[in-house]
């Protein structure tokens, strides 16, 4: 394989790394694992070659848009949990378009809903009445606990979190927001300030009014899984770094880009209480954890026994459609009504029809329960794999939102950055497309479409095992 030189960014997108040398005596003739059978024949591709597409991309797309893998893959078709390249080769998708394809690539019910609506009406705006957006809002609100009954549709997670931050400040009349180190909340100018990764922060003024608390990371944090001790850091921050009054607290319930980090037990209930006592509202970023992906509850915050004041969502809500939403209480929603506010494409009829279909499929096909069953099986196999390969420092997550962190030493926990990139590339070559994240780019993000089966899980682990054997 070619041996590139520069270090990869955390998401694993295009900066290449120095590859570790293979072990001596490695069996070069071991049979590669085989993909599970799948009854779909991809259409013949007749477009420009991969080389031509790469050349067009380099010439016409922004250089800040990086591609996955040292040798990039060109994807031209998808069906359920599988993707196909221009030659017709099939890959197992273990990353779901960055945790976006919830019920499966080109799921027939979602495709039909989008096509049917496209033939009737593609776009109006909310200045007109349309049944799709109103019915979708009701159906989404019906999935929410408590008084979370008011919906504002947007186009992405960044827009949803941007809106949530605005709502918190408008409703409370306070300015300071508390976020977490290692968090990711989007790439707008406002949400970039809430991110807790230098990787995602442009060298421009930002972070105005955002304070970053210690991350309650059970694996790398100084207090292990003791949520109360991490919450005490927030109490100290409120007392020392603010006026004592804040607009709110925002966090993911499992950190996605940060490397599938589950928050320490007991942390969110304690922090929600103290933030509300300081006049703030609580915001749950469910862009990646929502819609049953964790297997045990429809929303990630429910796994912590809390009900936030504002919930943001995107990605899986539309199965790949540009769709997001902010759900809050009627009282908080009313905080913006003294001025005009508008989103041209938010909740357009086509995306609303697709989003409604996604909700139906999740329920009818019992995808939350399926995620629990397959996720538990996958966790068991990954933990067994960690007994074989000492480079695996931690296996974590819930349902089909899992992380595998690679370290060079389990005691010092030095990130195995180059090794992670090498294993990811080798897995791609054997037919598995997997994600990568964490501040140091050393965590595999396993977040496939929720139709991913046990046979797929076994194939993924077998391929990871074979790839690690090559280190």
PDB file of C-alpha atoms in Angstrom, residues 20-191:
ATOM      1  CA  UNK A  20       2.473   0.999  10.825  1.00  0.00           C
ATOM      2  CA  UNK A  21       4.590  -1.831   9.439  1.00  0.00           C
ATOM      3  CA  UNK A  22       2.969  -5.295   9.203  1.00  0.00           C
ATOM      4  CA  UNK A  23       3.816  -7.838  11.874  1.00  0.00           C
ATOM      5  CA  UNK A  24       6.409 -10.395  10.968  1.00  0.00           C
ATOM      6  CA  UNK A  25       5.067 -13.800  10.189  1.00  0.00           C
ATOM      7  CA  UNK A  26       1.632 -12.450   9.279  1.00  0.00           C
ATOM      8  CA  UNK A  27      -0.298 -14.987   7.234  1.00  0.00           C
ATOM      9  CA  UNK A  28      -0.675 -13.463   3.803  1.00  0.00           C
ATOM     10  CA  UNK A  29      -2.943 -16.212   2.475  1.00  0.00           C
ATOM     11  CA  UNK A  30      -5.733 -16.101   5.083  1.00  0.00           C
ATOM     12  CA  UNK A  31      -9.139 -16.055   3.432  1.00  0.00           C
ATOM     13  CA  UNK A  32     -10.946 -12.723   3.729  1.00  0.00           C
ATOM     14  CA  UNK A  33     -14.394 -12.753   5.398  1.00  0.00           C
ATOM     15  CA  UNK A  34     -17.336 -12.824   2.997  1.00  0.00           C
ATOM     16  CA  UNK A  35     -20.216 -10.357   2.861  1.00  0.00           C
ATOM     17  CA  UNK A  36     -23.608 -11.788   3.838  1.00  0.00           C
ATOM     18  CA  UNK A  37     -25.776 -12.637   0.807  1.00  0.00           C
ATOM     19  CA  UNK A  38     -28.060  -9.864  -0.432  1.00  0.00           C
ATOM     20  CA  UNK A  39     -30.621 -10.074  -3.215  1.00  0.00           C
ATOM     21  CA  UNK A  40     -30.031  -6.848  -5.100  1.00  0.00           C
ATOM     22  CA  UNK A  41     -28.308  -6.246  -8.423  1.00  0.00           C
ATOM     23  CA  UNK A  42     -27.072  -2.674  -8.847  1.00  0.00           C
ATOM     24  CA  UNK A  43     -27.786  -0.754 -12.024  1.00  0.00           C
ATOM     25  CA  UNK A  44     -24.920  -0.515 -14.492  1.00  0.00           C
ATOM     26  CA  UNK A  45     -23.040   2.737 -14.001  1.00  0.00           C
ATOM     27  CA  UNK A  46     -22.360   4.744 -17.154  1.00  0.00           C
ATOM     28  CA  UNK A  47     -21.056   8.066 -15.781  1.00  0.00           C
ATOM     29  CA  UNK A  48     -17.539   9.472 -15.640  1.00  0.00           C
ATOM     30  CA  UNK A  49     -14.757   7.359 -14.126  1.00  0.00           C
ATOM     31  CA  UNK A  50     -13.667   7.670 -10.509  1.00  0.00           C
ATOM     32  CA  UNK A  51     -10.510   9.416 -11.651  1.00  0.00           C
ATOM     33  CA  UNK A  52     -12.521  11.945 -13.635  1.00  0.00           C
ATOM     34  CA  UNK A  53     -14.882  12.557 -10.711  1.00  0.00           C
ATOM     35  CA  UNK A  54     -11.946  13.056  -8.350  1.00  0.00           C
ATOM     36  CA  UNK A  55     -10.396  15.543 -10.783  1.00  0.00           C
ATOM     37  CA  UNK A  56     -13.701  17.459 -11.024  1.00  0.00           C
ATOM     38  CA  UNK A  57     -13.986  17.493  -7.262  1.00  0.00           C
ATOM     39  CA  UNK A  58     -10.470  18.848  -6.798  1.00  0.00           C
ATOM     40  CA  UNK A  59     -11.085  21.569  -9.371  1.00  0.00           C
ATOM     41  CA  UNK A  60     -14.591  22.696  -8.465  1.00  0.00           C
ATOM     42  CA  UNK A  61     -15.379  21.786  -4.834  1.00  0.00           C
ATOM     43  CA  UNK A  62     -14.025  23.604  -1.807  1.00  0.00           C
ATOM     44  CA  UNK A  63     -10.699  22.220  -0.563  1.00  0.00           C
ATOM     45  CA  UNK A  64     -12.111  22.164   2.977  1.00  0.00           C
ATOM     46  CA  UNK A  65     -14.342  19.249   1.924  1.00  0.00           C
ATOM     47  CA  UNK A  66     -12.259  16.182   2.639  1.00  0.00           C
ATOM     48  CA  UNK A  67     -12.845  12.626   1.498  1.00  0.00           C
ATOM     49  CA  UNK A  68     -12.860   9.402   3.466  1.00  0.00           C
ATOM     50  CA  UNK A  69      -9.943   6.976   3.106  1.00  0.00           C
ATOM     51  CA  UNK A  70      -6.454   7.168   1.625  1.00  0.00           C
ATOM     52  CA  UNK A  71      -7.776   5.648  -1.598  1.00  0.00           C
ATOM     53  CA  UNK A  72     -11.263   7.144  -1.897  1.00  0.00           C
ATOM     54  CA  UNK A  73     -14.359   5.123  -2.730  1.00  0.00           C
ATOM     55  CA  UNK A  74     -16.910   6.352  -5.264  1.00  0.00           C
ATOM     56  CA  UNK A  75     -20.466   5.407  -4.293  1.00  0.00           C
ATOM     57  CA  UNK A  76     -23.125   5.424  -7.004  1.00  0.00           C
ATOM     58  CA  UNK A  77     -25.947   3.335  -5.504  1.00  0.00           C
ATOM     59  CA  UNK A  78     -27.302   2.287  -2.126  1.00  0.00           C
ATOM     60  CA  UNK A  79     -29.806  -0.275  -0.953  1.00  0.00           C
ATOM     61  CA  UNK A  80     -30.692  -0.717   2.725  1.00  0.00           C
ATOM     62  CA  UNK A  81     -27.428  -1.344   4.659  1.00  0.00           C
ATOM     63  CA  UNK A  82     -25.258  -1.699   1.554  1.00  0.00           C
ATOM     64  CA  UNK A  83     -23.516   0.649  -0.863  1.00  0.00           C
ATOM     65  CA  UNK A  84     -22.210   0.005  -4.369  1.00  0.00           C
ATOM     66  CA  UNK A  85     -19.301   1.574  -6.228  1.00  0.00           C
ATOM     67  CA  UNK A  86     -19.057   2.340  -9.936  1.00  0.00           C
ATOM     68  CA  UNK A  87     -17.910  -1.220 -10.694  1.00  0.00           C
ATOM     69  CA  UNK A  88     -20.875  -2.748  -8.889  1.00  0.00           C
ATOM     70  CA  UNK A  89     -18.827  -3.862  -5.886  1.00  0.00           C
ATOM     71  CA  UNK A  90     -20.901  -4.071  -2.699  1.00  0.00           C
ATOM     72  CA  UNK A  91     -19.819  -2.611   0.658  1.00  0.00           C
ATOM     73  CA  UNK A  92     -21.352  -2.885   4.114  1.00  0.00           C
ATOM     74  CA  UNK A  93     -22.213   0.612   5.291  1.00  0.00           C
ATOM     75  CA  UNK A  94     -21.322   0.843   8.979  1.00  0.00           C
ATOM     76  CA  UNK A  95     -21.481   4.653   9.115  1.00  0.00           C
ATOM     77  CA  UNK A  96     -24.833   5.455   7.446  1.00  0.00           C
ATOM     78  CA  UNK A  97     -23.730   8.623   5.667  1.00  0.00           C
ATOM     79  CA  UNK A  98     -22.401   9.965   8.987  1.00  0.00           C
ATOM     80  CA  UNK A  99     -25.282   8.600  11.079  1.00  0.00           C
ATOM     81  CA  UNK A 100     -27.906   9.934   8.686  1.00  0.00           C
ATOM     82  CA  UNK A 101     -29.466   6.950   6.907  1.00  0.00           C
ATOM     83  CA  UNK A 102     -31.733   5.617   9.635  1.00  0.00           C
ATOM     84  CA  UNK A 103     -34.053   3.062   8.016  1.00  0.00           C
ATOM     85  CA  UNK A 104     -31.892   2.057   5.048  1.00  0.00           C
ATOM     86  CA  UNK A 105     -30.615   3.451   1.783  1.00  0.00           C
ATOM     87  CA  UNK A 106     -33.460   3.963  -0.687  1.00  0.00           C
ATOM     88  CA  UNK A 107     -36.017   2.361   1.611  1.00  0.00           C
ATOM     89  CA  UNK A 108     -39.005   1.736  -0.687  1.00  0.00           C
ATOM     90  CA  UNK A 109     -41.581   3.388   1.584  1.00  0.00           C
ATOM     91  CA  UNK A 110     -39.506   6.551   1.957  1.00  0.00           C
ATOM     92  CA  UNK A 111     -38.724   6.663  -1.764  1.00  0.00           C
ATOM     93  CA  UNK A 112     -42.421   6.252  -2.615  1.00  0.00           C
ATOM     94  CA  UNK A 113     -43.483   9.008  -0.216  1.00  0.00           C
ATOM     95  CA  UNK A 114     -40.915  11.421  -1.666  1.00  0.00           C
ATOM     96  CA  UNK A 115     -41.763  10.563  -5.271  1.00  0.00           C
ATOM     97  CA  UNK A 116     -45.512  10.783  -4.727  1.00  0.00           C
ATOM     98  CA  UNK A 117     -45.228  14.208  -3.101  1.00  0.00           C
ATOM     99  CA  UNK A 118     -42.778  15.438  -5.771  1.00  0.00           C
ATOM    100  CA  UNK A 119     -45.399  14.759  -8.427  1.00  0.00           C
ATOM    101  CA  UNK A 120     -47.966  16.847  -6.543  1.00  0.00           C
ATOM    102  CA  UNK A 121     -46.051  19.791  -5.091  1.00  0.00           C
ATOM    103  CA  UNK A 122     -42.330  20.167  -4.481  1.00  0.00           C
ATOM    104  CA  UNK A 123     -42.171  23.457  -2.665  1.00  0.00           C
ATOM    105  CA  UNK A 124     -44.207  26.111  -0.997  1.00  0.00           C
ATOM    106  CA  UNK A 125     -43.245  27.768   2.264  1.00  0.00           C
ATOM    107  CA  UNK A 126     -44.928  28.054   5.636  1.00  0.00           C
ATOM    108  CA  UNK A 127     -46.690  31.242   4.477  1.00  0.00           C
ATOM    109  CA  UNK A 128     -49.186  28.795   2.917  1.00  0.00           C
ATOM    110  CA  UNK A 129     -51.009  25.884   4.484  1.00  0.00           C
ATOM    111  CA  UNK A 130     -49.926  22.400   3.492  1.00  0.00           C
ATOM    112  CA  UNK A 131     -51.058  19.151   5.058  1.00  0.00           C
ATOM    113  CA  UNK A 132     -47.662  17.442   4.980  1.00  0.00           C
ATOM    114  CA  UNK A 133     -45.811  19.873   7.239  1.00  0.00           C
ATOM    115  CA  UNK A 134     -48.661  20.188   9.745  1.00  0.00           C
ATOM    116  CA  UNK A 135     -49.295  16.452   9.966  1.00  0.00           C
ATOM    117  CA  UNK A 136     -45.560  15.793  10.276  1.00  0.00           C
ATOM    118  CA  UNK A 137     -45.313  18.290  13.145  1.00  0.00           C
ATOM    119  CA  UNK A 138     -48.121  16.517  15.013  1.00  0.00           C
ATOM    120  CA  UNK A 139     -46.655  13.057  14.412  1.00  0.00           C
ATOM    121  CA  UNK A 140     -43.239  14.209  15.608  1.00  0.00           C
ATOM    122  CA  UNK A 141     -44.658  15.964  18.676  1.00  0.00           C
ATOM    123  CA  UNK A 142     -46.516  12.751  19.535  1.00  0.00           C
ATOM    124  CA  UNK A 143     -43.109  11.063  19.921  1.00  0.00           C
ATOM    125  CA  UNK A 144     -41.989  13.578  22.559  1.00  0.00           C
ATOM    126  CA  UNK A 145     -42.497  13.341  26.340  1.00  0.00           C
ATOM    127  CA  UNK A 146     -43.830  16.083  28.575  1.00  0.00           C
ATOM    128  CA  UNK A 147     -44.852  19.392  27.073  1.00  0.00           C
ATOM    129  CA  UNK A 148     -42.423  19.246  24.136  1.00  0.00           C
ATOM    130  CA  UNK A 149     -45.168  19.914  21.612  1.00  0.00           C
ATOM    131  CA  UNK A 150     -44.049  22.824  19.421  1.00  0.00           C
ATOM    132  CA  UNK A 151     -42.015  22.100  16.266  1.00  0.00           C
ATOM    133  CA  UNK A 152     -39.882  24.344  14.062  1.00  0.00           C
ATOM    134  CA  UNK A 153     -38.528  22.625  10.942  1.00  0.00           C
ATOM    135  CA  UNK A 154     -35.103  23.459   9.512  1.00  0.00           C
ATOM    136  CA  UNK A 155     -32.684  21.817   7.069  1.00  0.00           C
ATOM    137  CA  UNK A 156     -29.818  20.485   9.186  1.00  0.00           C
ATOM    138  CA  UNK A 157     -28.473  19.818  12.657  1.00  0.00           C
ATOM    139  CA  UNK A 158     -26.385  22.979  12.564  1.00  0.00           C
ATOM    140  CA  UNK A 159     -29.513  25.045  11.872  1.00  0.00           C
ATOM    141  CA  UNK A 160     -31.424  23.228  14.601  1.00  0.00           C
ATOM    142  CA  UNK A 161     -28.752  23.861  17.226  1.00  0.00           C
ATOM    143  CA  UNK A 162     -28.336  27.460  16.090  1.00  0.00           C
ATOM    144  CA  UNK A 163     -32.081  27.952  16.586  1.00  0.00           C
ATOM    145  CA  UNK A 164     -31.959  26.262  20.008  1.00  0.00           C
ATOM    146  CA  UNK A 165     -29.211  28.597  21.203  1.00  0.00           C
ATOM    147  CA  UNK A 166     -31.216  31.596  19.980  1.00  0.00           C
ATOM    148  CA  UNK A 167     -34.350  30.325  21.713  1.00  0.00           C
ATOM    149  CA  UNK A 168     -32.518  29.820  24.998  1.00  0.00           C
ATOM    150  CA  UNK A 169     -31.199  33.374  25.012  1.00  0.00           C
ATOM    151  CA  UNK A 170     -34.452  34.945  23.852  1.00  0.00           C
ATOM    152  CA  UNK A 171     -36.547  33.054  26.380  1.00  0.00           C
ATOM    153  CA  UNK A 172     -34.364  33.566  29.444  1.00  0.00           C
ATOM    154  CA  UNK A 173     -32.962  37.009  28.700  1.00  0.00           C
ATOM    155  CA  UNK A 174     -29.580  35.598  29.717  1.00  0.00           C
ATOM    156  CA  UNK A 175     -26.486  35.277  27.567  1.00  0.00           C
ATOM    157  CA  UNK A 176     -24.088  32.589  28.783  1.00  0.00           C
ATOM    158  CA  UNK A 177     -24.514  29.024  27.557  1.00  0.00           C
ATOM    159  CA  UNK A 178     -22.721  25.986  28.952  1.00  0.00           C
ATOM    160  CA  UNK A 179     -21.541  23.257  26.559  1.00  0.00           C
ATOM    161  CA  UNK A 180     -19.101  20.370  26.951  1.00  0.00           C
ATOM    162  CA  UNK A 181     -15.536  19.875  25.907  1.00  0.00           C
ATOM    163  CA  UNK A 182     -15.374  17.225  23.165  1.00  0.00           C
ATOM    164  CA  UNK A 183     -18.868  18.239  21.971  1.00  0.00           C
ATOM    165  CA  UNK A 184     -19.912  18.778  18.378  1.00  0.00           C
ATOM    166  CA  UNK A 185     -22.987  20.878  17.567  1.00  0.00           C
ATOM    167  CA  UNK A 186     -22.531  22.087  13.993  1.00  0.00           C
ATOM    168  CA  UNK A 187     -20.691  24.421  11.661  1.00  0.00           C
ATOM    169  CA  UNK A 188     -22.652  27.654  11.681  1.00  0.00           C
ATOM    170  CA  UNK A 189     -20.836  30.646  13.143  1.00  0.00           C
ATOM    171  CA  UNK A 190     -22.878  30.277  16.340  1.00  0.00           C
ATOM    172  CA  UNK A 191     -22.723  26.507  16.781  1.00  0.00           C
TER     173      UNK A 191
END
